[in-house]
Structures are given as structure tokens and as C-alpha cells.
Coordinates of C-alpha atoms and ligand atoms in Angstrom, one line a residue:
M298 CA -108.1 208.4 -60.4
R299 CA -109.3 209.9 -57.1
I300 CA -112.4 212.0 -57.9
L301 CA -114.3 214.3 -55.5
L302 CA -118.0 214.9 -56.5
L303 CA -118.8 218.3 -55.1
T304 CA -122.5 218.7 -55.3
H305 CA -125.5 220.6 -53.7
A306 CA -127.3 217.4 -53.3
F307 CA -126.8 213.7 -54.1
N308 CA -129.5 213.9 -56.8
S309 CA -130.0 211.3 -59.5
L310 CA -127.4 213.0 -61.8
A311 CA -124.8 213.0 -59.1
Q312 CA -125.7 209.4 -58.3
R313 CA -125.4 208.4 -61.9
L314 CA -122.0 210.0 -62.4
G315 CA -120.8 208.5 -59.1
A316 CA -121.8 205.0 -60.1
E317 CA -120.4 205.3 -63.7
L318 CA -117.1 206.6 -62.4
Q319 CA -116.8 203.9 -59.8
E320 CA -117.6 201.2 -62.4
R321 CA -114.6 202.5 -64.3
S322 CA -112.4 201.9 -61.2
H323 CA -112.1 205.5 -60.1
E324 CA -112.1 206.2 -56.4
V325 CA -115.0 208.5 -55.8
S326 CA -116.0 210.4 -52.7
V327 CA -118.8 213.0 -52.3
E328 CA -119.0 216.3 -50.5
F329 CA -122.1 218.5 -50.3
D330 CA -121.5 222.1 -51.2
I331 CA -122.3 223.6 -47.7
A332 CA -119.7 226.2 -47.2
D333 CA -116.3 227.2 -48.7
S334 CA -114.5 226.0 -45.6
V335 CA -116.1 222.6 -45.8
T336 CA -115.1 222.2 -49.4
E337 CA -111.6 223.3 -48.6
E338 CA -111.5 220.7 -45.8
A339 CA -112.9 217.9 -48.1
V340 CA -110.2 218.7 -50.7
A341 CA -107.5 218.6 -48.1
L342 CA -108.7 215.3 -46.7
F343 CA -109.3 213.5 -50.0
R344 CA -106.6 215.1 -52.1
P345 CA -108.4 214.5 -55.4
A346 CA -106.8 214.4 -58.8
L347 CA -109.9 215.9 -60.1
I348 CA -113.1 217.6 -58.8
V349 CA -116.4 217.0 -60.6
A350 CA -119.5 219.3 -59.8
P351 CA -122.6 217.7 -61.2
Y352 CA -125.1 220.1 -59.5
L353 CA -124.0 223.3 -57.8
R354 CA -126.0 226.4 -56.8
R355 CA -123.0 228.6 -56.0
A356 CA -119.5 229.2 -57.2
I357 CA -116.6 227.0 -56.2
P358 CA -114.2 229.0 -53.9
E359 CA -111.1 230.4 -55.7
S360 CA -108.9 228.7 -53.1
V361 CA -110.0 225.3 -54.7
W362 CA -110.4 226.0 -58.4
S363 CA -107.1 227.9 -58.7
R364 CA -105.3 224.8 -57.4
H365 CA -107.3 221.9 -58.8
V366 CA -109.1 221.2 -62.0
C367 CA -112.8 221.4 -61.2
L368 CA -115.2 220.3 -63.9
I369 CA -118.7 221.9 -63.8
V370 CA -121.7 220.1 -65.5
H371 CA -123.8 222.9 -67.1
P372 CA -127.1 221.8 -68.5
G373 CA -126.8 224.0 -71.6
I374 CA -125.0 224.1 -75.0
V375 CA -121.5 225.7 -75.4
G376 CA -121.8 229.4 -74.7
D377 CA -124.9 229.2 -72.7
R378 CA -124.7 230.7 -69.2
G379 CA -126.9 231.3 -66.3
P380 CA -129.0 229.5 -63.6
S381 CA -132.2 228.9 -65.8
A382 CA -130.6 227.1 -68.7
L383 CA -133.3 224.4 -69.3
D384 CA -136.1 226.8 -68.5
W385 CA -135.0 229.2 -71.2
A386 CA -134.4 226.2 -73.7
I387 CA -138.0 225.1 -73.2
A388 CA -139.5 228.6 -73.2
N389 CA -137.6 229.4 -76.5
Q390 CA -138.7 226.2 -78.0
E391 CA -135.1 225.1 -78.9
S392 CA -135.1 222.1 -81.2
E393 CA -131.6 221.0 -79.8
W394 CA -130.0 221.5 -76.5
G395 CA -127.0 220.0 -74.7
V396 CA -124.7 219.6 -71.7
T397 CA -121.3 221.3 -71.4
V398 CA -118.5 220.3 -69.1
L399 CA -116.4 223.3 -68.4
Q400 CA -113.6 224.2 -66.0
A401 CA -114.4 226.4 -63.1
Q402 CA -113.0 229.9 -63.2
A403 CA -113.7 233.3 -61.7
E404 CA -116.7 234.0 -64.0
M405 CA -119.6 231.5 -63.6
D406 CA -120.0 229.1 -66.6
A407 CA -117.3 230.9 -68.6
G408 CA -114.4 228.6 -68.3
P409 CA -112.8 226.5 -71.1
V410 CA -114.8 223.5 -72.4
W411 CA -113.6 219.9 -71.7
A412 CA -116.5 218.2 -73.5
S413 CA -120.0 218.9 -74.7
V414 CA -122.8 216.7 -76.0
T415 CA -126.0 217.7 -77.6
F416 CA -129.5 216.1 -77.8
P417 CA -132.8 216.8 -79.6
M418 CA -135.4 218.5 -77.4
R419 CA -138.6 216.7 -76.5
E420 CA -142.0 218.2 -75.5
A421 CA -141.7 217.4 -71.8
K422 CA -141.4 219.0 -68.4
K423 CA -138.1 220.4 -67.3
S424 CA -137.6 217.7 -64.6
S425 CA -138.2 215.0 -67.1
L426 CA -135.6 216.4 -69.6
Y427 CA -133.2 216.7 -66.8
R428 CA -133.7 213.1 -65.6
H429 CA -133.4 211.7 -69.1
E430 CA -131.7 213.7 -71.9
V431 CA -129.5 215.9 -69.6
T432 CA -128.5 213.1 -67.3
Q433 CA -127.6 210.9 -70.3
A434 CA -125.6 213.6 -72.1
A435 CA -123.9 214.6 -68.8
A436 CA -122.8 211.0 -68.2
T437 CA -121.3 210.8 -71.7
A438 CA -119.6 214.3 -71.4
V439 CA -118.2 213.8 -68.0
L440 CA -116.8 210.3 -68.9
L441 CA -115.2 211.9 -72.0
A442 CA -113.9 214.9 -70.0
V443 CA -112.4 212.5 -67.3
Q444 CA -110.7 210.4 -70.0
R445 CA -109.3 213.6 -71.6
F446 CA -108.0 214.8 -68.2
D447 CA -106.4 211.5 -67.5
S448 CA -104.7 211.5 -70.9
G449 CA -102.7 214.5 -69.7
T450 CA -102.4 215.8 -73.2
F451 CA -105.9 217.4 -73.8
M452 CA -106.2 221.1 -73.8
P453 CA -109.7 222.4 -73.0
Q454 CA -110.9 225.0 -75.5
A455 CA -111.6 228.6 -74.6
Q456 CA -115.3 229.4 -75.2
S457 CA -114.3 232.6 -77.0
G458 CA -112.6 230.5 -79.7
M459 CA -115.6 228.3 -80.3
A460 CA -118.4 228.9 -82.7
A461 CA -121.2 228.9 -80.1
R462 CA -124.9 229.4 -80.4
G463 CA -125.5 229.7 -76.6
R464 CA -125.4 233.0 -74.7
S465 CA -125.7 234.3 -71.2
R466 CA -129.3 234.4 -69.8
P467 CA -130.5 235.7 -66.5
L468 CA -132.5 233.8 -63.8
M469 CA -136.0 233.3 -65.2
Q470 CA -138.4 235.5 -63.1
Q471 CA -142.0 234.6 -62.2
A472 CA -143.1 237.6 -64.2
Q473 CA -141.8 235.8 -67.3
R474 CA -143.5 232.6 -66.4
R475 CA -146.9 234.2 -65.6
I476 CA -150.0 232.7 -67.1
D477 CA -152.6 235.0 -68.6
W478 CA -155.7 232.8 -68.3
A479 CA -157.8 235.3 -70.4
H480 CA -155.4 235.0 -73.4
D481 CA -153.1 232.0 -73.1
S482 CA -153.9 228.9 -75.1
S483 CA -153.7 225.4 -73.6
A484 CA -150.4 224.9 -75.5
T485 CA -148.9 228.1 -73.9
V486 CA -150.1 227.1 -70.4
L487 CA -148.7 223.6 -70.8
G488 CA -145.3 225.1 -72.0
K489 CA -145.1 227.5 -69.1
I490 CA -145.8 225.0 -66.3
R491 CA -143.6 222.4 -67.9
A492 CA -140.7 224.9 -68.1
A493 CA -141.0 225.4 -64.3
D494 CA -141.6 221.7 -63.2
G495 CA -140.5 220.4 -60.5
F496 CA -139.0 223.7 -59.4
P497 CA -140.0 226.6 -58.9
G498 CA -143.5 226.0 -60.5
V499 CA -145.6 228.9 -61.9
A500 CA -146.8 231.5 -59.4
D501 CA -150.6 231.8 -59.8
T502 CA -153.9 231.7 -57.7
L503 CA -156.4 229.0 -57.3
F504 CA -159.8 229.6 -55.5
G505 CA -158.4 233.1 -54.9
Q506 CA -155.4 231.8 -53.0
P507 CA -151.7 232.3 -54.1
C508 CA -150.0 229.1 -55.0
H509 CA -147.4 227.6 -57.5
L510 CA -148.6 225.2 -60.1
F511 CA -146.9 222.0 -61.2
D512 CA -147.7 218.7 -63.1
V513 CA -149.8 219.9 -66.0
W514 CA -151.7 217.6 -68.5
P515 CA -153.7 218.3 -71.7
E516 CA -157.4 217.7 -71.9
A517 CA -158.9 216.9 -75.3
R518 CA -162.7 217.3 -74.7
L519 CA -163.8 219.4 -71.8
R520 CA -164.1 223.2 -71.9
G521 CA -165.3 226.1 -69.8
Q522 CA -164.9 229.8 -68.9
P523 CA -161.1 230.6 -69.2
G524 CA -159.4 230.5 -65.8
D525 CA -162.3 228.7 -64.1
V526 CA -161.8 225.4 -62.3
I527 CA -164.3 223.3 -64.1
A528 CA -163.8 219.7 -62.9
R529 CA -161.8 217.3 -60.7
R530 CA -160.6 213.9 -61.0
E531 CA -158.9 212.0 -58.2
T532 CA -156.0 214.3 -57.3
A533 CA -156.2 216.7 -60.2
L534 CA -158.1 219.9 -61.0
L535 CA -159.2 220.9 -64.5
R536 CA -158.9 224.6 -65.4
A537 CA -160.3 226.1 -68.6
T538 CA -158.1 228.1 -71.1
V539 CA -159.2 230.1 -74.1
D540 CA -159.2 227.2 -76.4
G541 CA -159.7 224.2 -74.1
A542 CA -158.5 223.1 -70.7
V543 CA -155.6 221.7 -68.8
W544 CA -155.3 219.4 -65.7
I545 CA -153.3 220.7 -62.7
G546 CA -151.9 217.7 -60.8
H547 CA -149.9 219.3 -58.0
V548 CA -149.7 222.7 -56.3
K549 CA -147.7 224.3 -53.6
R550 CA -149.6 226.8 -51.4
Q551 CA -147.7 229.6 -49.7
D552 CA -145.8 228.3 -46.7
S553 CA -146.8 224.8 -47.4
I554 CA -145.4 221.8 -49.3
K555 CA -146.1 220.5 -52.8
L556 CA -149.3 218.4 -52.7
P557 CA -151.8 216.8 -55.0
A558 CA -154.1 219.7 -56.1
T559 CA -157.3 218.3 -54.6
L560 CA -155.5 217.7 -51.3
A561 CA -153.9 221.1 -51.1
F562 CA -157.4 222.7 -51.7
E563 CA -159.5 219.9 -50.1
P564 CA -162.7 221.8 -49.2
E565 CA -162.7 223.9 -52.3
A566 CA -162.1 220.8 -54.5
Q567 CA -165.1 219.0 -52.9
A568 CA -167.4 221.6 -54.3
I569 CA -166.2 221.0 -57.9
A570 CA -167.9 218.4 -60.1
E571 CA -166.1 215.2 -60.4
V572 CA -165.5 213.8 -63.9
P573 CA -164.4 210.2 -63.8
L574 CA -162.9 208.4 -66.8
A575 CA -165.5 206.9 -69.1
N576 CA -163.7 203.6 -69.7
C577 CA -162.3 202.9 -66.3
W578 CA -158.7 201.7 -66.7
R579 CA -158.6 201.8 -70.5
I580 CA -156.5 204.4 -72.1
E581 CA -158.4 207.5 -73.3
A582 CA -157.8 210.5 -75.5
P583 CA -155.4 213.1 -74.0
T584 CA -156.6 213.7 -70.5
W585 CA -155.5 213.2 -66.9
Q586 CA -155.2 209.5 -66.3
D587 CA -152.8 208.2 -63.7
I588 CA -153.5 204.5 -64.1
A589 CA -154.1 203.1 -67.6
Y590 CA -154.4 199.7 -69.1
E591 CA -153.8 198.5 -72.6
E592 CA -153.8 195.0 -74.1
N593 CA -152.0 193.5 -77.1
G594 CA -152.8 189.8 -77.6
A595 CA -152.0 187.9 -74.5
V596 CA -150.0 190.8 -73.0
G597 CA -151.6 193.3 -70.7
T598 CA -149.8 196.4 -69.8
L599 CA -150.5 198.7 -66.7
H600 CA -149.1 202.2 -66.7
F601 CA -149.1 204.2 -63.5
E602 CA -148.0 207.8 -63.9
F603 CA -147.7 208.9 -60.3
Y604 CA -146.0 212.3 -59.9
N605 CA -142.4 211.8 -58.7
G606 CA -143.1 208.0 -58.4
A607 CA -144.7 208.7 -55.0
M608 CA -147.6 206.3 -54.1
S609 CA -150.2 207.4 -51.6
T610 CA -152.6 205.1 -49.8
R611 CA -155.4 205.8 -52.3
Q612 CA -153.1 205.4 -55.3
C613 CA -151.9 202.0 -54.0
E614 CA -155.5 200.9 -53.5
R615 CA -156.5 202.0 -57.0
L616 CA -153.6 200.4 -58.5
R617 CA -154.4 197.2 -56.7
A618 CA -157.9 197.4 -58.0
A619 CA -156.6 197.8 -61.5
L620 CA -154.3 194.9 -61.1
L621 CA -157.1 192.6 -59.8
W622 CA -159.2 193.7 -62.8
A623 CA -156.3 193.1 -65.2
R624 CA -155.8 189.7 -63.8
Q625 CA -159.2 188.6 -65.0
R626 CA -158.4 189.6 -68.6
P627 CA -157.5 186.8 -71.0
I628 CA -153.8 187.4 -70.8
T629 CA -150.7 185.4 -69.8
V630 CA -148.2 188.2 -69.3
L631 CA -148.8 191.4 -67.3
L632 CA -146.4 194.3 -67.7
L633 CA -146.1 196.9 -65.1
L634 CA -144.6 199.9 -66.8
G635 CA -144.8 202.6 -64.1
G636 CA -144.4 206.2 -65.2
A637 CA -142.3 208.0 -67.8
D638 CA -139.8 209.4 -65.2
F639 CA -140.1 207.0 -62.2
W640 CA -141.3 203.5 -61.8
S641 CA -142.0 204.0 -58.1
N642 CA -140.4 205.7 -55.1
G643 CA -142.5 204.1 -52.5
I644 CA -144.9 205.6 -50.0
H645 CA -146.0 209.2 -50.6
L646 CA -144.0 211.2 -48.1
N647 CA -145.6 214.5 -49.0
V648 CA -149.1 213.2 -48.5
I649 CA -148.0 211.6 -45.2
E650 CA -146.5 215.0 -44.1
A651 CA -149.7 216.7 -45.0
A652 CA -151.5 214.6 -42.5
S653 CA -149.3 216.1 -39.7
L654 CA -150.2 219.7 -41.0
G655 CA -153.9 219.2 -40.3
Q656 CA -155.8 217.4 -37.6
G657 CA -154.4 214.0 -38.6
S658 CA -151.4 211.9 -37.7
A659 CA -148.3 211.3 -40.0
A660 CA -147.7 208.1 -38.1
D661 CA -151.2 206.8 -38.8
E662 CA -151.0 207.9 -42.5
S663 CA -147.6 206.2 -42.8
W664 CA -149.1 203.0 -41.4
R665 CA -152.0 203.1 -43.8
N666 CA -149.8 203.8 -46.7
I667 CA -147.3 201.0 -46.0
N668 CA -150.2 198.6 -45.5
A669 CA -151.7 199.6 -48.8
M670 CA -148.3 199.1 -50.5
N671 CA -148.1 195.7 -48.9
D672 CA -151.5 194.7 -50.1
L673 CA -150.5 195.7 -53.6
A674 CA -147.1 193.8 -53.4
L675 CA -148.9 190.8 -52.0
E676 CA -151.3 190.6 -55.0
L677 CA -148.2 190.9 -57.3
I678 CA -146.5 188.0 -55.6
N679 CA -149.6 185.9 -55.6
T680 CA -150.6 186.3 -59.3
P681 CA -151.0 182.7 -60.3
A682 CA -152.2 182.9 -63.9
Q683 CA -149.8 185.5 -65.4
I684 CA -146.1 186.0 -65.6
T685 CA -145.7 189.5 -64.1
V686 CA -142.9 191.8 -65.4
A687 CA -141.9 195.2 -63.9
A688 CA -140.4 197.1 -66.7
L689 CA -138.3 200.1 -65.4
G690 CA -137.9 202.8 -67.9
G691 CA -137.3 205.3 -65.1
N692 CA -135.6 205.3 -61.7
S693 CA -136.9 203.6 -58.7
G694 CA -136.2 204.0 -55.0
A695 CA -136.9 202.4 -51.6
G696 CA -140.2 200.6 -51.4
G697 CA -140.6 201.1 -55.2
C698 CA -137.7 198.8 -55.9
F699 CA -139.3 196.1 -53.8
L700 CA -142.7 196.5 -55.3
A701 CA -140.9 195.9 -58.6
R702 CA -139.2 192.9 -57.1
A703 CA -142.6 191.4 -56.1
C704 CA -143.0 190.8 -59.8
D705 CA -141.6 187.5 -61.4
Q706 CA -139.2 189.5 -63.6
V707 CA -137.6 192.9 -63.4
W708 CA -136.3 194.4 -66.7
A709 CA -134.6 197.8 -66.5
R710 CA -133.4 200.3 -69.0
E711 CA -129.6 200.7 -69.0
A712 CA -129.7 204.4 -67.9
V713 CA -131.9 203.6 -64.9
L714 CA -130.7 203.8 -61.3
V715 CA -132.2 201.9 -58.5
N716 CA -131.9 202.6 -54.8
P717 CA -133.1 199.4 -53.2
H718 CA -132.8 200.5 -49.6
Y719 CA -134.7 202.4 -47.0
K720 CA -132.3 203.6 -44.3
N721 CA -131.8 207.1 -45.8
M722 CA -135.3 208.0 -44.7
G723 CA -134.4 208.2 -40.9
N724 CA -133.4 204.6 -40.6
L725 CA -136.6 203.2 -41.9
Y726 CA -136.7 199.4 -41.8
G727 CA -138.9 199.0 -44.9
S728 CA -141.5 196.5 -45.9
E729 CA -143.1 195.4 -49.2
Y730 CA -141.9 191.9 -48.4
W731 CA -138.3 192.8 -49.0
T732 CA -137.1 190.3 -46.4
Y733 CA -138.6 187.6 -48.6
S734 CA -137.7 188.9 -52.1
L735 CA -134.2 190.3 -51.6
P736 CA -132.3 187.4 -50.0
R737 CA -134.0 185.0 -52.3
R738 CA -132.5 186.9 -55.2
V739 CA -129.1 188.0 -54.1
G740 CA -128.4 185.8 -50.9
L741 CA -128.4 186.9 -47.3
D742 CA -125.0 188.6 -47.2
A743 CA -125.5 190.6 -50.3
A744 CA -129.0 191.6 -49.1
R745 CA -127.5 192.9 -45.8
A746 CA -124.7 194.8 -47.7
I747 CA -127.3 196.4 -50.1
M748 CA -129.4 197.6 -47.1
H749 CA -126.4 198.8 -45.1
N750 CA -124.3 200.5 -47.9
R751 CA -127.3 202.4 -49.3
E752 CA -125.7 202.7 -52.7
P753 CA -127.4 203.6 -55.9
L754 CA -127.0 200.8 -58.4
T755 CA -126.9 201.2 -62.2
A756 CA -129.1 198.7 -64.1
A757 CA -126.0 196.9 -65.2
R758 CA -124.8 196.5 -61.6
A759 CA -128.2 195.4 -60.4
L760 CA -128.2 192.7 -63.1
A761 CA -124.7 191.6 -62.2
I762 CA -125.6 190.9 -58.5
G763 CA -128.9 189.2 -59.6
L764 CA -131.3 191.9 -58.3
I765 CA -132.9 192.3 -61.7
D766 CA -133.3 189.9 -64.7
A767 CA -132.5 192.0 -67.7
C768 CA -130.7 195.3 -68.6
L769 CA -131.9 196.8 -71.9
G770 CA -130.3 199.7 -73.8
G771 CA -131.9 202.6 -75.6
S772 CA -134.1 205.6 -75.1
V773 CA -137.5 205.3 -73.3
P774 CA -139.4 204.7 -76.6
A775 CA -136.8 202.1 -77.8
F776 CA -136.9 200.4 -74.4
Q777 CA -140.7 200.2 -74.4
A778 CA -140.6 198.7 -77.9
E779 CA -138.1 196.1 -76.8
V780 CA -140.2 195.4 -73.7
A781 CA -143.3 194.8 -75.7
Q782 CA -141.4 192.5 -78.1
R783 CA -139.9 190.5 -75.2
A784 CA -143.3 190.3 -73.4
A785 CA -144.9 189.0 -76.7
A786 CA -142.2 186.4 -77.0
L787 CA -142.7 185.4 -73.3
A788 CA -146.4 185.0 -74.0
A789 CA -145.8 182.9 -77.0
A790 CA -143.2 180.7 -75.3
P791 CA -144.0 177.0 -75.8
D792 CA -143.1 176.3 -72.2
L793 CA -145.3 179.1 -70.8
A794 CA -147.7 176.7 -69.1
L795 CA -144.8 175.0 -67.5
Q796 CA -143.2 178.3 -66.4
L797 CA -146.6 179.2 -64.7
A798 CA -146.9 175.8 -63.1
N799 CA -143.3 176.1 -61.7
K800 CA -144.1 179.6 -60.4
R801 CA -147.2 178.3 -58.5
E802 CA -145.2 175.4 -57.1
T803 CA -142.3 177.5 -56.0
R804 CA -144.8 179.9 -54.3
A805 CA -146.6 177.1 -52.5
R806 CA -143.3 175.6 -51.3
D807 CA -142.0 179.0 -50.1
E808 CA -145.4 179.5 -48.3
A809 CA -145.1 176.2 -46.6
V810 CA -141.5 177.1 -45.3
K811 CA -142.6 180.6 -44.1
P812 CA -145.8 182.2 -44.9
L813 CA -145.8 185.7 -46.5
A814 CA -147.9 186.9 -43.5
A815 CA -145.0 186.1 -41.2
Y816 CA -142.6 188.2 -43.3
R817 CA -145.1 191.0 -43.4
E818 CA -145.7 190.8 -39.6
E819 CA -141.9 190.9 -38.9
E820 CA -141.4 193.9 -41.2
L821 CA -144.3 195.8 -39.8
A822 CA -143.2 195.2 -36.3
R823 CA -140.1 197.2 -37.2
M824 CA -142.0 199.8 -39.1
R825 CA -144.4 200.3 -36.3
R826 CA -141.4 201.3 -34.2
N827 CA -140.2 203.6 -36.9
F828 CA -143.6 205.3 -37.0
Y829 CA -144.8 205.2 -33.4
G830 CA -141.7 204.5 -31.3
F831 CA -139.7 206.9 -29.2
D832 CA -137.0 207.5 -31.9
P833 CA -138.4 210.2 -34.2
S834 CA -135.7 209.8 -36.9
Y835 CA -138.1 208.9 -39.6
H836 CA -140.4 211.8 -38.9
V837 CA -137.5 214.2 -38.7
A838 CA -136.0 212.9 -42.0
R839 CA -139.3 213.0 -43.8
H840 CA -139.9 216.6 -42.6
H841 CA -136.6 217.7 -44.0
F842 CA -137.0 215.7 -47.2
V843 CA -140.4 217.1 -48.2
R844 CA -139.3 220.7 -47.3
K845 CA -136.0 220.2 -49.0
S846 CA -134.1 221.6 -45.9
P847 CA -130.4 222.5 -46.9
A848 CA -128.0 219.8 -45.8
S849 CA -125.7 220.8 -42.9
W850 CA -123.3 217.9 -43.4
T851 CA -122.6 215.2 -46.0
P852 CA -123.9 211.7 -45.0
R853 CA -120.8 209.7 -43.9
H854 CA -121.5 206.8 -46.2
L855 CA -121.1 209.2 -49.1
A856 CA -118.1 211.2 -47.8
R857 CA -115.6 208.4 -47.6
H858 CA -112.8 210.8 -47.0
R859 CA -114.3 211.6 -43.7
D860 CA -114.2 207.9 -42.6
L861 CA -111.8 207.6 -39.7
N862 CA -110.2 204.5 -41.4
W863 CA -109.7 206.3 -44.8
K864 CA -106.1 206.9 -45.7
P865 CA -105.2 209.2 -48.6
D866 CA -102.4 207.2 -49.9
A867 CA -104.0 203.8 -49.3
Ligands
COA69 N1 -142.7 210.7 -51.7 C1 -142.9 212.0 -52.1 N2 -142.1 212.7 -52.9 C2 -141.0 212.0 -53.3 C3 -140.8 210.7 -53.0 C4 -141.7 210.0 -52.1 N3 -141.5 208.7 -51.7 N4 -139.6 210.3 -53.5 C5 -139.2 211.3 -54.4 N5 -140.1 212.4 -54.2 C6 -140.0 213.7 -54.8 C7 -138.9 214.6 -54.3 O1 -139.3 215.3 -53.1 C8 -138.7 215.5 -55.5 O2 -139.7 216.4 -55.5 P1 -139.7 217.8 -56.4 O3 -140.5 217.5 -57.6 O4 -140.4 218.8 -55.4 O5 -138.3 218.2 -56.6 C9 -138.9 214.6 -56.6 O6 -139.7 213.4 -56.1 C10 -137.7 214.0 -57.2 O7 -136.9 213.5 -56.1 P2 -135.3 213.6 -56.1 O8 -134.9 213.2 -54.8 O9 -134.9 215.0 -56.6 O10 -135.0 212.6 -57.3 P3 -133.8 211.7 -57.5 O11 -134.0 211.0 -58.7 O12 -132.6 212.6 -57.4 O13 -133.7 210.7 -56.2 C11 -134.5 209.0 -54.7 C12 -134.5 209.5 -56.2 C13 -135.5 207.8 -54.7 C14 -133.2 208.5 -54.3 C15 -135.0 210.1 -53.8 O14 -136.1 210.8 -54.3 C16 -135.5 209.5 -52.4 O15 -134.7 209.2 -51.6 N6 -136.8 209.4 -52.3 C17 -137.4 208.9 -51.0 C18 -137.6 207.4 -51.1 C19 -138.2 206.9 -49.8 O16 -137.6 207.0 -48.8 N7 -139.4 206.5 -49.8 C20 -140.2 206.1 -48.7 C21 -139.8 204.8 -48.1 S1 -140.6 203.5 -49.1

């Protein structure tokens, strides 16, 4: 079937649906919801059998929904309506929530239902629920709805005729999210900030300045005067509540961008006492800890919970230090587990952008950041005494994919998407030794195609082309349990010593053919041009990415119907 994805942005949900539909042989093209006339033009060009809208911020024009079946993905249970569906579900402590696929009509979210899927709620931030439970339920519901549409016999059910628990709710206002530091418990503060993460955040003040709060973590031991900022650790600030304290990882100051809290308030944070972790990389009681190590027999595991998977220069340096430390442990398998929502999305574009807001230079910070990434990737490639495994429970993009590929093995959860390419960020060439690791895995032609086509890949597809080594099913906890089991089996393998010897031999042979330093130099020569050359595309793209500037056109590699060679009846 020819299916048009009409969406505000090509976010992870839209990417997942596009990939799943294509894998089922549907012909998919994408149009961003920019203006009614643009949507009408896209429909006229593509002549879709069906329109699917994974993520919209406004209504589809009547000229389109009255002539074509348009399936809207609503992140709420049947009967739920309104733009703050997940926010209310978290605030109201719903134990079960869902996704409904309904047909567009004049009244928003009121059309007949083609499919709905429910899921148990989890204590997590809104963006995490969206990337895991909502995305999974949406994929199931949309595939079911498409099948039903294709059958030609299914009649969608009017919401009025369904026994529905959901109801219409308004946009959640900042007044309803407001934190009362003199009365709210840590649990209440955690709930309020989680319900607003990653957008819009909770409007508040820090050091007397208005800002929005994001990325909140519990603290088990430290306490202070409610509302006071009582400690800092790396990028986070600790703020006391009536019954404890919570860590604030990220803030957005007025007219600025979302940044690590200690960077957004740099001089103020310097005056706050630093409270380092007592046991260095070892996992501690609930607190803010972005890098954590645990050991189980001969298997060591490194977790790195970097907000949005973005890795700043300092985070790369600290993760490298943790890696070097872990390599000295008596282990034979080293698992790199990344964070709960993302494994890694490469260099930290917001921190780089922040450099250009002050006295610094974004080009210099980009250069430092990519070199720190490369230093980390180099240590992964050159780990002689352990088998390294990148275990992707969450998505990974750009340099993050090639950081994972610097490990001996990459295992990904079935629901994960990878974007192993850089070009979307203003034609960035990329580094992280991708010119060494990618062709070695998939061959030169496929490597070129991956970089050129810029397609998101499902884990199954990544496995099929040889980019990753295993695709494992299940929820995040089930995936982690299976990863632990496989890692233990790997550590106990009778031929482990042989595997390690082969690895060292292959590395030495590759090094003799072409040293890693040569790959790095070639990649960085291109990156230097991206950062310091006369073409500002990377700086412009980063500026728009971190500020979330509305798109004014759909990238041509997504809008296939706008390709000059595209023929509707081909
Ligand atoms: N640096 C800083 N922030 C990043 C980031 C990065 N490298 N990658 C993602 N983010 C942020 C986004 O700005 C967004 O922030 P928000 O919390 O304010 O909404 C959040 O992470 C989620 O990103 P989003 O694009 O909504 O997630 P997605 O799952 O839909 O898409 C990617 C994932 C990887 C395709 C997309 O985020 C992307 O293109 N990232 C940039 C990758 C890149 O070019 N890195 C630099 C080169 S190595």
C-alpha cells in the first residue's frame, strides 16, 4: 500500500512506524506538517491509499481528511482527548495507559477507533514513557489498523459506542505543574518534573532566576532547608525538599537552550559545595550518578546515563577514565549498557552551542568533543584483555552508533532504532573511526549507502545487513536479563582465551595494513572543514536542532514523492 506519514517531525516514533511499514513492503513517504497547502500538495503528488499521522501538533485540513482515511496516533486510552495526554496520565498516577489509532474528523481526537493498545504505566519521565511504552504500543496499533484498513471489511468503531474510561482534558498549564518547595515532598517534585520532561519542563526559579527544570533524580541521604540548592555534582544541582532532596540535571533559562544545570548557572554553581560520589564508579544508593560500574563474576558492566544520549567533552573523558579503570578489574567481558532511553547520540550539540553563546567558540568545542569521543572509541577498539559488548536497550544515533561499533559485539533490543549516519547534521562527515569499523562490517558499498541514504534502521534490519551481532526481544528489563545471561555465557566459553587471542591478532593485522591513527587523521581532516571551513552548514543545522526551529520543508530523502524521478503509478 502507498502510505503517507504526515508528521510534525521525523521523531523516533515516526521513524519506527516508517521502518516497520517499509519492512512489510508498504511504500512509505514522509511529509512534515508545515501548512495545509503543503499537505494538500503532498497528497496530490503521492496519491496515498492511506495517511498515517504519528505526531501532529495541529489538525489535518478538511480538504484532506474528508477525501482520504487519515489515521491519527493519540498517546492516550480510548476516549482520552487533548494535547497533554501523557502529562495527565502521570499526574493522575494512572496504573494503565494506552495508545489509540483513530480516524481524523472535524473534532480533534473524536473520530472512530481503528485500533487501541494498552500498557501498564511505569514510574518514569514522560519522554521515557513515550520512547518505550507509547512507541511500542503505537507500532502494534498502527500495524493492526493498517491491516484492518487493507482488509477492506473492517468498520472502525465510533467512540460514543465504546465503554471508555478516557475523557477530554485541557492543555496542562504551568500553574498545574508548579512546585511548592515549602510543602512538596521529594516524591511530588519527582512526579511533577517527570510529567513535564523533555517538554515543556516545570517553570521555576534557581538562584532567583526564572528557568524550566528537567531531568530529576532522587537523593537518598542528603538534606537541607527546603528549596535551597545544597550541593552540586558534575552537571547536576541538589535541591532540598521538605522530606529530603532531589537532583536537577538540566535547566532551560529564559531565552536560552536546555543545558546541564551547572553549565546554565556556571558562576552560581561554582559557589555551591561539591559532593562527589563516595565509591567512585561503583553503584550507590539512589542519588545522581551518570556513570556506574557493577561486577558479576567475570562480567563488568558500565552504565552511562547521559541525558538524551548526548556526550560532552567532559562526559567522554570521564567515561574513558571509567573504562580504563574497569579494564584493570579481573573481568573477561565488559558490557557497555548506555542509559535507559538512549545508548548514545554522539557529541553534545547543546553544550557545543552554549560555547557560542558565551565568549567561547562552538567550532573549538566541537573539535574538543569529537577528539574526546575518538579517544574513548580508540580505547574501546584497543581493549586487549576483555571482549567488549555494546548492549543497546535504547536508541542510538550518529557518533553514538559508531562508538557502539567500536566494541567487539553489538547486541540491540528488537524495539531499538539506530541512525548510523551523520549527514543530517549539516553534512557532518563524522568520525569515531567509522571509516574503519563500518566497511569492515558491511562492505564498502553498503557503508556508502548507509551514509548516503540516512535511513533509520530497526535492530532486525541492522542485524540483517551485518551492522550488529544480535537482536534480542523483550522489554528493557527482559533485555537486560538476557544480556547478563549471554555475557556470563561468553565469559564462561571454553574458547574465550582463543577468542581474545584472535581479537588481538586481527587488531595487529589491521593496524599493520592501516593504522587507526591514519583513519582518525583522515576523518578529522574532513571534520575540521565542517567545523572551521567556509561552509557553515553544520553550525546552522546545530543552531536549528538545539533550538527546535520549526521545519520549513521536508528533507528530500524523506519526501520521496517530491523526488523528480518519482512516478505515482510506477
Ligand atoms: N546533543 C544534544 N542533544 C541531543 C543530541 C545530541 N547529540 N541528540 C539528541 N538530542 C536531544 C534532542 O534535542 C531532544 O531534546 P529534548 O529533550 O529537548 O526534546 C532529545 O535529545 C531527543 O531527541 P529527538 O530528536 O527528539 O529524539 P529521537 O529519538 O526522535 O531522534 C536522533 C534521535 C538521534 C535521530 C536525533 O536526536 C538526532 O538526529 N540527534 C543528533 C545526532 C547528531 O547529529 N549528533 C552529532 C554528531 S555525532
